[in-house]
Tab-separated table of C-alpha atoms in Angstrom:
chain	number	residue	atom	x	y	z
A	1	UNK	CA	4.135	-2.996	-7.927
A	2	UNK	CA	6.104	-5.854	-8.024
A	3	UNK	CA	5.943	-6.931	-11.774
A	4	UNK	CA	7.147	-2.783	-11.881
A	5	UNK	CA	10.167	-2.759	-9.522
A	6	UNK	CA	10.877	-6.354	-11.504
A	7	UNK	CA	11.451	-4.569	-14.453
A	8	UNK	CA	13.269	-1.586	-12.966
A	9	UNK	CA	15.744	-3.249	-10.750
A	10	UNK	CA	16.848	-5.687	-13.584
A	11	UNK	CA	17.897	-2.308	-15.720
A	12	UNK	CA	19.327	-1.091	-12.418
A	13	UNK	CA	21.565	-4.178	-11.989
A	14	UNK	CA	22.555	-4.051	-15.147
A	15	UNK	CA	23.519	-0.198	-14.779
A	16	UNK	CA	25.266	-0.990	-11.614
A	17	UNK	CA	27.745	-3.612	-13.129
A	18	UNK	CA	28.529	-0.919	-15.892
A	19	UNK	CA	29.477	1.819	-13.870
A	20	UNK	CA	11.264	3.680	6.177
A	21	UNK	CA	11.026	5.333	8.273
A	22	UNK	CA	10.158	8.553	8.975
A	23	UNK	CA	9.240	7.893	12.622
A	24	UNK	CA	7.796	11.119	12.980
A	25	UNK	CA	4.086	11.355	13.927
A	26	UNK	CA	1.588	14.587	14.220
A	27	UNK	CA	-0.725	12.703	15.016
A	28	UNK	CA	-1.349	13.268	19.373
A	29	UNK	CA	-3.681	10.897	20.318
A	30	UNK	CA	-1.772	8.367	22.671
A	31	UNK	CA	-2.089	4.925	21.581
A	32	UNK	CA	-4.778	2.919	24.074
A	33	UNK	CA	-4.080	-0.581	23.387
A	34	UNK	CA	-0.819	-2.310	22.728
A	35	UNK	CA	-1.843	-4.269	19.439
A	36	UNK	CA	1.001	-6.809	18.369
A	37	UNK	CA	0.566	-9.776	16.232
A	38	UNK	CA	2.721	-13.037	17.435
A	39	UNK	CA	4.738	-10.402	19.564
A	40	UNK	CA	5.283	-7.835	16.773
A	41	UNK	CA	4.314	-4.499	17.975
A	42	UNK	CA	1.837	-2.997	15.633
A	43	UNK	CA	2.119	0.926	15.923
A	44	UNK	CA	-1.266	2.392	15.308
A	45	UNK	CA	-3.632	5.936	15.525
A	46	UNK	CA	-7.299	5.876	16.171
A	47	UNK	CA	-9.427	8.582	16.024
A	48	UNK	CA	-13.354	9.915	15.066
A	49	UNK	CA	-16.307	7.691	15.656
A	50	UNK	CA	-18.850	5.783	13.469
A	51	UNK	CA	-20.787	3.156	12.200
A	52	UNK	CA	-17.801	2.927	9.373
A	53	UNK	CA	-14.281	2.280	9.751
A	54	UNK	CA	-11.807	3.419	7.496
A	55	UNK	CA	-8.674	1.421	7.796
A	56	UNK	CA	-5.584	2.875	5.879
A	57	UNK	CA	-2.815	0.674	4.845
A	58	UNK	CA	0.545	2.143	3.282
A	59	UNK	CA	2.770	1.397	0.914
A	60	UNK	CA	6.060	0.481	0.309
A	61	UNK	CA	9.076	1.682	2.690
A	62	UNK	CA	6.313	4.455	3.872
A	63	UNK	CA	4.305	4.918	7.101
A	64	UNK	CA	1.102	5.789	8.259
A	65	UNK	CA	1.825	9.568	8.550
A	66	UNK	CA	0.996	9.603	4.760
A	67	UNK	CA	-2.230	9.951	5.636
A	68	UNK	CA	-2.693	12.291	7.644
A	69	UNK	CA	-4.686	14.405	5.316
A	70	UNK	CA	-6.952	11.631	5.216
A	71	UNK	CA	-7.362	11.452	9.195
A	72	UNK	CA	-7.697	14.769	9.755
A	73	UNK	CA	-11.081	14.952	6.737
A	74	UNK	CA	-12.479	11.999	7.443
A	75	UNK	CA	-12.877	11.538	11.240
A	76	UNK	CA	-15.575	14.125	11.608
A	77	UNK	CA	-17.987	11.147	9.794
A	78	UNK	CA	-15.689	7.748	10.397
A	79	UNK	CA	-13.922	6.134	12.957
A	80	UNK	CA	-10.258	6.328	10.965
A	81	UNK	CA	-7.349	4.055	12.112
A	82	UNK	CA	-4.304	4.091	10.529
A	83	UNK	CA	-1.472	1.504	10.556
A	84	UNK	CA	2.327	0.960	10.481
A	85	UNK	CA	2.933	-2.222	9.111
A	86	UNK	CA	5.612	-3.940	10.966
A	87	UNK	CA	8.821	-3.367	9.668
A	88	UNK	CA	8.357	0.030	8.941
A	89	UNK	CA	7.792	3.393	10.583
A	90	UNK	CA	7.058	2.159	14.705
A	91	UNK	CA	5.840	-0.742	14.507
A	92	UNK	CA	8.566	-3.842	15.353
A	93	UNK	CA	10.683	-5.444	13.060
A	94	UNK	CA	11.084	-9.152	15.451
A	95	UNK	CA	10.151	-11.373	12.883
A	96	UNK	CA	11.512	-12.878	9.575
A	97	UNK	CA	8.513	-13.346	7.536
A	98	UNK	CA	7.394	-10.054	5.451
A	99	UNK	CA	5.307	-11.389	2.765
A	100	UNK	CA	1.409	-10.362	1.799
A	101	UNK	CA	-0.321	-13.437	4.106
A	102	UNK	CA	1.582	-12.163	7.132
A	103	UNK	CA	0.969	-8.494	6.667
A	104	UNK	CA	-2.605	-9.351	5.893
A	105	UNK	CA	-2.698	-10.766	9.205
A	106	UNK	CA	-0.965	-7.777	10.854
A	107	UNK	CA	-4.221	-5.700	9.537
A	108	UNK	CA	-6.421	-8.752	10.863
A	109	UNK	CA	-4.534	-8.244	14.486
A	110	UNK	CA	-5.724	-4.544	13.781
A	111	UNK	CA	-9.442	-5.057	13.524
A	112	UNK	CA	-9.714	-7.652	16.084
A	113	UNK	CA	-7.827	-5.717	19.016
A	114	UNK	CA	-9.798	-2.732	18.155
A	115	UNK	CA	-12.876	-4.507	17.989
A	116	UNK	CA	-13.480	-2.821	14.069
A	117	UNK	CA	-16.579	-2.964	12.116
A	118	UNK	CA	-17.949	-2.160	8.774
A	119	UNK	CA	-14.532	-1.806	7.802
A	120	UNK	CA	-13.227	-0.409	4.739
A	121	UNK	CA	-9.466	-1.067	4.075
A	122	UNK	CA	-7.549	1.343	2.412
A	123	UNK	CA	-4.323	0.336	0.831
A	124	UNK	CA	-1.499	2.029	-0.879
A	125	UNK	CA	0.867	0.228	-3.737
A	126	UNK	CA	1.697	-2.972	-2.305
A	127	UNK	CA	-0.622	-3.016	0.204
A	128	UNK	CA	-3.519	-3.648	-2.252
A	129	UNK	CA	-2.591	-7.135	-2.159
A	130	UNK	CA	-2.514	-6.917	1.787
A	131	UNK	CA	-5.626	-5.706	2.162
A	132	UNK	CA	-7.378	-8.064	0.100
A	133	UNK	CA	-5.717	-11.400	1.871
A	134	UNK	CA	-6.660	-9.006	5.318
A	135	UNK	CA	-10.518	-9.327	3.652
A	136	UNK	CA	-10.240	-12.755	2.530
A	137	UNK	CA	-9.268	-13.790	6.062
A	138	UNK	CA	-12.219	-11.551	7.894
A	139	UNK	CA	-15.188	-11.363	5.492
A	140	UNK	CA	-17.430	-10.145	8.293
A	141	UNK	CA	-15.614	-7.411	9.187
A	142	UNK	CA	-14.387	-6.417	5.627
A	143	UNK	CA	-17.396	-4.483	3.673
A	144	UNK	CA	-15.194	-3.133	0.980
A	145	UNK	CA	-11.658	-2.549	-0.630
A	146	UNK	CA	-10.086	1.178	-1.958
A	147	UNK	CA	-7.084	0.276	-4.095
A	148	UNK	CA	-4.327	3.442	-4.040
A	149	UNK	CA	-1.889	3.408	-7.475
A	150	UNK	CA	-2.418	-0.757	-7.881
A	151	UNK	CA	-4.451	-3.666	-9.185
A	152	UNK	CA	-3.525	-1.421	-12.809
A	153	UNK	CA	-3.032	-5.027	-14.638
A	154	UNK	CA	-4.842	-7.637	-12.920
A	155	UNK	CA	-5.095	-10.419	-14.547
A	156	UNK	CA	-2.641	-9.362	-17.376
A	157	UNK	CA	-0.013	-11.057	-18.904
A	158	UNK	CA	0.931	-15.231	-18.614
A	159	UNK	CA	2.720	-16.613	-15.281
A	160	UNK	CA	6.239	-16.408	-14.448
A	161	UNK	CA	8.663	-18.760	-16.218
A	162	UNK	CA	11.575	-20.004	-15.038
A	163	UNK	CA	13.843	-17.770	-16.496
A	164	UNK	CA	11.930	-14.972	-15.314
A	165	UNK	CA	11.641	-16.144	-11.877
A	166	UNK	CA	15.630	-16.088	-12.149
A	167	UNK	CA	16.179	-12.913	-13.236
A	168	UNK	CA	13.586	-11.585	-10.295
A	169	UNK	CA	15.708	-13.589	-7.901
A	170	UNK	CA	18.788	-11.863	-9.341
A	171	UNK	CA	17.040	-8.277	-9.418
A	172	UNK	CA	16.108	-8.642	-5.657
A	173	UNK	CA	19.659	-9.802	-4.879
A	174	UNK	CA	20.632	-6.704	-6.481
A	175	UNK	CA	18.454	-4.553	-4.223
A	176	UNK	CA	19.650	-6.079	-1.237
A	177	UNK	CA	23.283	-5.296	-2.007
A	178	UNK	CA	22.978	-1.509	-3.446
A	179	UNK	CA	19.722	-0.312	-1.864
A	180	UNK	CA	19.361	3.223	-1.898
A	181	UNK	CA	21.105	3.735	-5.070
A	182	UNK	CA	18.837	1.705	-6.706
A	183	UNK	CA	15.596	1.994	-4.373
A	184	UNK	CA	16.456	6.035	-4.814
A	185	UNK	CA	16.714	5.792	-9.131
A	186	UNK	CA	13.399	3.322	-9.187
A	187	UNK	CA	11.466	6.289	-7.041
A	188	UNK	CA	12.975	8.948	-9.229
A	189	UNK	CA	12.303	7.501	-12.424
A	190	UNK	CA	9.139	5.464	-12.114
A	191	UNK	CA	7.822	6.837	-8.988
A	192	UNK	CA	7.623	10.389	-9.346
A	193	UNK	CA	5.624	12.517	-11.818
A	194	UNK	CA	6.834	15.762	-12.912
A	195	UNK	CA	4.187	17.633	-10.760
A	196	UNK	CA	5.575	16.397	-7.637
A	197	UNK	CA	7.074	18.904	-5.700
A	198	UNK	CA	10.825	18.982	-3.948
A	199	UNK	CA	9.521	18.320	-0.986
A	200	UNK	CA	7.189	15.509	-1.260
A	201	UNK	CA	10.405	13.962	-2.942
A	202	UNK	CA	12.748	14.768	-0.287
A	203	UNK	CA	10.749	13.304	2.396
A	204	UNK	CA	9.523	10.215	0.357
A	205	UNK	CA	13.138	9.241	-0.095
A	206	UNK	CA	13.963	10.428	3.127
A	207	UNK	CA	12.039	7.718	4.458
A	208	UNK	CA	13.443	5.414	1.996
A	209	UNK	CA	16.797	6.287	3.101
A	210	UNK	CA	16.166	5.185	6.338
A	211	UNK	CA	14.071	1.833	5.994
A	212	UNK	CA	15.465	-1.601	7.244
A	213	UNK	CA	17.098	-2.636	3.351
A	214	UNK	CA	16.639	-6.385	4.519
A	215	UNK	CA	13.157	-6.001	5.195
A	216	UNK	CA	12.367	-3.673	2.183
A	217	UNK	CA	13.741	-6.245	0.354
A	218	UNK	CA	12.134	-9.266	1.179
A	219	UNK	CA	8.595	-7.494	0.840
A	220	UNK	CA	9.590	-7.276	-2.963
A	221	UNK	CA	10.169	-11.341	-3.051
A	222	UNK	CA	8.454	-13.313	-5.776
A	223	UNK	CA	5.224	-14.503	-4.574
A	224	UNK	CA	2.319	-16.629	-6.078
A	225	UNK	CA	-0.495	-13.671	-5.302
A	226	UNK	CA	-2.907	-14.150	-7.584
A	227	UNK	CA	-4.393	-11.054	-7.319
A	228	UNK	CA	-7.563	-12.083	-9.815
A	229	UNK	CA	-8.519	-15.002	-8.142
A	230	UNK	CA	-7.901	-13.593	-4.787
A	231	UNK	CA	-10.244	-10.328	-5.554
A	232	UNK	CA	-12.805	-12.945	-6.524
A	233	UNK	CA	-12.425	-14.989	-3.171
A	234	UNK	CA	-12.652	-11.780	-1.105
A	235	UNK	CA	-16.162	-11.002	-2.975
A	236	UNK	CA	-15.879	-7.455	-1.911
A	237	UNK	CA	-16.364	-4.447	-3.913
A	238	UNK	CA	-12.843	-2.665	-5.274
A	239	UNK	CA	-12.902	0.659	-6.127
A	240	UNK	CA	-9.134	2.509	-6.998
A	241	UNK	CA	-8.347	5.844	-7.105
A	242	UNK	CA	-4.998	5.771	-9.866
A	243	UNK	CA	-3.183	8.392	-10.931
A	244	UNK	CA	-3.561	8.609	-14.829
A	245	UNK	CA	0.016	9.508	-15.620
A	246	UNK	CA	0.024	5.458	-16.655
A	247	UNK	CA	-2.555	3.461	-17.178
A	248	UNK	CA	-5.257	1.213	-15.469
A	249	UNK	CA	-6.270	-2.374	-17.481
A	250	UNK	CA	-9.225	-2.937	-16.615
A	251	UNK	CA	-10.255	-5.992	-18.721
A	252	UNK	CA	-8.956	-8.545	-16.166
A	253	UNK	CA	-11.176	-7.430	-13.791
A	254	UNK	CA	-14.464	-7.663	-15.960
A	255	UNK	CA	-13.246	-10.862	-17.339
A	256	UNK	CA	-13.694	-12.327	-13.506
A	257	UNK	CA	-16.820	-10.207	-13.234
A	258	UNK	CA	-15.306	-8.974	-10.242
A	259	UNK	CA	-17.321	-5.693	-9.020
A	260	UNK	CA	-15.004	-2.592	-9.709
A	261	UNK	CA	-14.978	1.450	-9.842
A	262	UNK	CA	-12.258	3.397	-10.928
A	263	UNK	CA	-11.411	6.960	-10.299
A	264	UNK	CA	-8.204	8.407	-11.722
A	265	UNK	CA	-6.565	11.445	-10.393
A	266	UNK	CA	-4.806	13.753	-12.574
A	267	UNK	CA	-1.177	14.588	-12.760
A	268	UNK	CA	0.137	12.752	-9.865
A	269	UNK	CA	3.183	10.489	-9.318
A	270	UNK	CA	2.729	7.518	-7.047
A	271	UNK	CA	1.285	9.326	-4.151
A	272	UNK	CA	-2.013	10.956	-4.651
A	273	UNK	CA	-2.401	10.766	-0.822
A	274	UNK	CA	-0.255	13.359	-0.432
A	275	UNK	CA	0.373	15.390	-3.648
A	276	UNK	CA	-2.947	16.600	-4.042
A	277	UNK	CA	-4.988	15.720	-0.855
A	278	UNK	CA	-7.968	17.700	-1.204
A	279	UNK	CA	-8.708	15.925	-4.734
A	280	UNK	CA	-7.857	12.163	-3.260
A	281	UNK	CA	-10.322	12.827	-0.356
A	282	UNK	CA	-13.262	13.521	-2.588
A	283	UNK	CA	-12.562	10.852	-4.523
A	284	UNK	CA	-12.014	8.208	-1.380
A	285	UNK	CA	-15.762	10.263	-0.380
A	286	UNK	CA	-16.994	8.962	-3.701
A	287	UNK	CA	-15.608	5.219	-3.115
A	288	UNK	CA	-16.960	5.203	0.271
A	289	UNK	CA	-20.787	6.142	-1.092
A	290	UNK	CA	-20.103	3.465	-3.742
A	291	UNK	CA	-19.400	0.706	-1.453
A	292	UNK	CA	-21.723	1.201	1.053
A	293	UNK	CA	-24.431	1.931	-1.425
């Protein structure tokens, strides 16, 4: 997602000098356990029981009331906990650090307070990174990895140069001075498929709107992920569910051998979660089979 909103804010800045959280949650089951991580609260729902956890980890200025769908059709066979990742929706925002390792160890926190096994993590956009440092750091726990919309070029393309690590630096800096209007065009022009209804739009941006910009920001800092070397470390099985509206490269991933299964969903913009639930659950059914076949 990052290489994406790279390319996207850069256009945006150059527009610019020319011219999240929905706190809301349906979910009624009171929280039992206050989970934090180094004194960050870590807002939470846990519901269903089973010898399988399904841990679901969203994206990008979002919350964990994305998948709801998902909690409500898969807790009559799992045990399904869902996740705000501090900094968004209500989990705390006392900290300064909002890269992938220290996310990673927010979903950590998550397993070990709850006392989680056989998990499966779950993660939307730029929380497939997250949930693959999360694995990497507890490989007992962790028996498998469902990518949402990511991982679509691993292992494509050369490293960053200098010049391009300045022009990120300059594209973030834009971000951080004219959020919404360029947070709101990147989600309305790379984001969003035609099929995507008004109000799937509305509330998406709604909860844009009203993220912390700082912290939205820094999330989208240059970082030295290496997302094909880390997939190999974790030594889990990855299965994505992508919308096909752009494509998945696959070829970095059998280059590193690194065990794979890819479903695509039709006709969806960024959010298959929620634009056509019923379809995303049987897939996630199918990539829950897979990995614990």
């Amino acid at each position: 997602m990052k290489k994406e909103i790279l390319l996207f804010v850069s256009i945006a800045f150059t527009s610019c000098l020319t011219c999240c959280n929905n706190a809301s949650n349906n979910n009624t089951q009171s929280n039992k356990l206050n989970i934090q991580n180094q004194g960050v609260k870590i807002a939470y729902t846990d519901q269903g029981n089973g010898d399988t956890t399904l841990l679901f980890v969203h994206g990008w200025c979002i919350n964990k009331t994305y998948w709801t769908n998902q909690v409500a059709y898969f807790n009559r066979k799992y045990r399904v906990v869902t996740m705000d990742l501090p900094g968004f929706g209500q989990s705390g925002k006392n900290r300064k650090i909002w890269n992938t390792a220290t996310f990673a160890k927010d979903v950590d926190a998550v397993i070990a307070q709850l006392h989680l096994k056989n998990v499966i993590l779950i993660g939307h956009s730029m929380a497939g990174d997250i949930i693959v440092q999360a694995a990497i750091n507890a490989p007992q726990k962790v028996v498998g990895l469902v990518g949402v919309d990511n991982f679509k070029s691993v292992g494509i393309g050369s490293k960053p140069t200098k010049q391009d690590s300045l022009a990120y630096a300059k594209a973030i800096d834009s971000l951080k001075h004219n959020f919404k209007a360029i947070a709101f065009e990147y989600f309305n022009h790379d984001l969003f498929y035609k099929t995507t209804s008004s109000a799937i739009r509305k509330r998406v941006l709604n909860d844009v709107a009203h993220s912390d910009s700082t912290i939205a920001a820094a999330c989208m800092e240059l970082s030295n992920f290496d997302e094909a070397n880390k997939l190999v470390e974790a030594n889990k099985k990855l299965c994505l569910i992508n919308s096909d509206v752009k494509p998945t490269n696959t070829s970095g991933l059998k280059a590193k051998k690194i065990p794979f299964q890819v479903w695509f969903i039709h006709a969806t913009g960024h959010f298959p979660m929620i634009e056509k639930p019923d379809g995303f659950n049987v897939l996630l059914q199918k990539a829950i089979y897979h990995i614990k076949s």
